[in-house]
Amino acid sequence: MKRDKVKELRSKSAEELEVITADLKEKLEKLNFDLKSGKTASIKDIRRIRKEIAVTLTVINEKKHD
């Protein structure tokens, strides 16, 4: 994830970040299902989504502690 994207996430409210995290988790669930069912799902996409979830959760925690 690029630094510009992280700066953009930091400018959002905690509620918006929760919505983004929920959306990313849904995407991850769908990709994992596609992978297990034999459809073509890229491992690279799964890894990228997991990292994006981690970054958004980190930003949420930063906001809670500030």
mmCIF file of N, CA and C in Angstrom, residues 20-58:
data_model
loop_
_atom_site.group_PDB
_atom_site.id
_atom_site.type_symbol
_atom_site.label_atom_id
_atom_site.label_comp_id
_atom_site.label_asym_id
_atom_site.label_seq_id
_atom_site.Cartn_x
_atom_site.Cartn_y
_atom_site.Cartn_z
ATOM 1 N N ILE A 20 -14.784 0.571 5.511
ATOM 2 C CA ILE A 20 -13.755 0.121 4.570
ATOM 3 C C ILE A 20 -13.227 -1.249 4.984
ATOM 4 N N THR A 21 -12.990 -1.430 6.282
ATOM 5 C CA THR A 21 -12.485 -2.711 6.781
ATOM 6 C C THR A 21 -13.491 -3.826 6.531
ATOM 7 N N ALA A 22 -14.755 -3.555 6.779
ATOM 8 C CA ALA A 22 -15.790 -4.571 6.549
ATOM 9 C C ALA A 22 -15.858 -4.951 5.076
ATOM 10 N N ASP A 23 -15.737 -3.956 4.204
ATOM 11 C CA ASP A 23 -15.757 -4.219 2.762
ATOM 12 C C ASP A 23 -14.563 -5.072 2.340
ATOM 13 N N LEU A 24 -13.400 -4.747 2.874
ATOM 14 C CA LEU A 24 -12.198 -5.520 2.548
ATOM 15 C C LEU A 24 -12.304 -6.954 3.056
ATOM 16 N N LYS A 25 -12.897 -7.129 4.234
ATOM 17 C CA LYS A 25 -13.068 -8.477 4.773
ATOM 18 C C LYS A 25 -14.016 -9.299 3.904
ATOM 19 N N GLU A 26 -15.057 -8.653 3.363
ATOM 20 C CA GLU A 26 -15.964 -9.354 2.449
ATOM 21 C C GLU A 26 -15.232 -9.779 1.180
ATOM 22 N N LYS A 27 -14.402 -8.886 0.654
ATOM 23 C CA LYS A 27 -13.624 -9.222 -0.540
ATOM 24 C C LYS A 27 -12.685 -10.389 -0.269
ATOM 25 N N LEU A 28 -12.045 -10.369 0.899
ATOM 26 C CA LEU A 28 -11.125 -11.441 1.266
ATOM 27 C C LEU A 28 -11.864 -12.769 1.393
ATOM 28 N N GLU A 29 -13.031 -12.730 1.994
ATOM 29 C CA GLU A 29 -13.827 -13.948 2.135
ATOM 30 C C GLU A 29 -14.197 -14.515 0.766
ATOM 31 N N LYS A 30 -14.582 -13.637 -0.152
ATOM 32 C CA LYS A 30 -14.949 -14.077 -1.503
ATOM 33 C C LYS A 30 -13.740 -14.665 -2.231
ATOM 34 N N LEU A 31 -12.593 -14.009 -2.108
ATOM 35 C CA LEU A 31 -11.386 -14.514 -2.764
ATOM 36 C C LEU A 31 -10.964 -15.866 -2.200
ATOM 37 N N ASN A 32 -11.068 -16.022 -0.885
ATOM 38 C CA ASN A 32 -10.723 -17.307 -0.272
ATOM 39 C C ASN A 32 -11.675 -18.400 -0.738
ATOM 40 N N PHE A 33 -12.962 -18.070 -0.844
ATOM 41 C CA PHE A 33 -13.936 -19.047 -1.325
ATOM 42 C C PHE A 33 -13.638 -19.435 -2.768
ATOM 43 N N ASP A 34 -13.334 -18.439 -3.602
ATOM 44 C CA ASP A 34 -13.003 -18.721 -5.004
ATOM 45 C C ASP A 34 -11.766 -19.602 -5.108
ATOM 46 N N LEU A 35 -10.801 -19.350 -4.263
ATOM 47 C CA LEU A 35 -9.574 -20.142 -4.283
ATOM 48 C C LEU A 35 -9.858 -21.593 -3.897
ATOM 49 N N LYS A 36 -10.655 -21.782 -2.868
ATOM 50 C CA LYS A 36 -10.942 -23.136 -2.395
ATOM 51 C C LYS A 36 -11.880 -23.892 -3.323
ATOM 52 N N SER A 37 -12.726 -23.162 -4.051
ATOM 53 C CA SER A 37 -13.657 -23.833 -4.957
ATOM 54 C C SER A 37 -13.035 -24.112 -6.321
ATOM 55 N N GLY A 38 -11.806 -23.684 -6.518
ATOM 56 C CA GLY A 38 -11.106 -24.002 -7.752
ATOM 57 C C GLY A 38 -11.181 -22.930 -8.811
ATOM 58 N N LYS A 39 -11.894 -21.852 -8.534
ATOM 59 C CA LYS A 39 -11.912 -20.747 -9.489
ATOM 60 C C LYS A 39 -10.558 -20.050 -9.439
ATOM 61 N N THR A 40 -10.280 -19.293 -10.444
ATOM 62 C CA THR A 40 -8.978 -18.639 -10.494
ATOM 63 C C THR A 40 -8.977 -17.402 -9.600
ATOM 64 N N ALA A 41 -8.385 -17.543 -8.450
ATOM 65 C CA ALA A 41 -8.178 -16.413 -7.549
ATOM 66 C C ALA A 41 -6.681 -16.324 -7.293
ATOM 67 N N SER A 42 -6.172 -15.158 -7.450
ATOM 68 C CA SER A 42 -4.737 -14.973 -7.303
ATOM 69 C C SER A 42 -4.357 -14.879 -5.826
ATOM 70 N N ILE A 43 -3.347 -15.619 -5.459
ATOM 71 C CA ILE A 43 -2.823 -15.553 -4.096
ATOM 72 C C ILE A 43 -2.309 -14.136 -3.822
ATOM 73 N N LYS A 44 -1.801 -13.504 -4.855
ATOM 74 C CA LYS A 44 -1.287 -12.151 -4.722
ATOM 75 C C LYS A 44 -2.396 -11.189 -4.284
ATOM 76 N N ASP A 45 -3.594 -11.358 -4.841
ATOM 77 C CA ASP A 45 -4.722 -10.505 -4.456
ATOM 78 C C ASP A 45 -5.117 -10.736 -2.999
ATOM 79 N N ILE A 46 -5.110 -11.991 -2.583
ATOM 80 C CA ILE A 46 -5.458 -12.315 -1.202
ATOM 81 C C ILE A 46 -4.458 -11.672 -0.249
ATOM 82 N N ARG A 47 -3.199 -11.768 -0.570
ATOM 83 C CA ARG A 47 -2.149 -11.184 0.263
ATOM 84 C C ARG A 47 -2.289 -9.657 0.329
ATOM 85 N N ARG A 48 -2.597 -9.039 -0.818
ATOM 86 C CA ARG A 48 -2.755 -7.585 -0.872
ATOM 87 C C ARG A 48 -3.936 -7.127 -0.012
ATOM 88 N N ILE A 49 -5.050 -7.837 -0.097
ATOM 89 C CA ILE A 49 -6.232 -7.478 0.683
ATOM 90 C C ILE A 49 -5.947 -7.626 2.181
ATOM 91 N N ARG A 50 -5.244 -8.698 2.551
ATOM 92 C CA ARG A 50 -4.903 -8.900 3.963
ATOM 93 C C ARG A 50 -4.052 -7.752 4.496
ATOM 94 N N LYS A 51 -3.109 -7.297 3.688
ATOM 95 C CA LYS A 51 -2.256 -6.187 4.112
ATOM 96 C C LYS A 51 -3.057 -4.897 4.231
ATOM 97 N N GLU A 52 -4.004 -4.676 3.312
ATOM 98 C CA GLU A 52 -4.847 -3.486 3.391
ATOM 99 C C GLU A 52 -5.705 -3.513 4.648
ATOM 100 N N ILE A 53 -6.222 -4.686 4.996
ATOM 101 C CA ILE A 53 -7.004 -4.819 6.229
ATOM 102 C C ILE A 53 -6.128 -4.476 7.432
ATOM 103 N N ALA A 54 -4.908 -4.972 7.446
ATOM 104 C CA ALA A 54 -3.995 -4.703 8.559
ATOM 105 C C ALA A 54 -3.713 -3.210 8.687
ATOM 106 N N VAL A 55 -3.525 -2.538 7.574
ATOM 107 C CA VAL A 55 -3.237 -1.102 7.617
ATOM 108 C C VAL A 55 -4.445 -0.334 8.132
ATOM 109 N N THR A 56 -5.641 -0.678 7.651
ATOM 110 C CA THR A 56 -6.830 0.042 8.117
ATOM 111 C C THR A 56 -7.072 -0.203 9.605
ATOM 112 N N LEU A 57 -6.844 -1.426 10.069
ATOM 113 C CA LEU A 57 -7.005 -1.702 11.498
ATOM 114 C C LEU A 57 -5.958 -0.957 12.324
ATOM 115 N N THR A 58 -4.759 -0.813 11.790
ATOM 116 C CA THR A 58 -3.716 -0.056 12.478
ATOM 117 C C THR A 58 -4.108 1.410 12.604
#
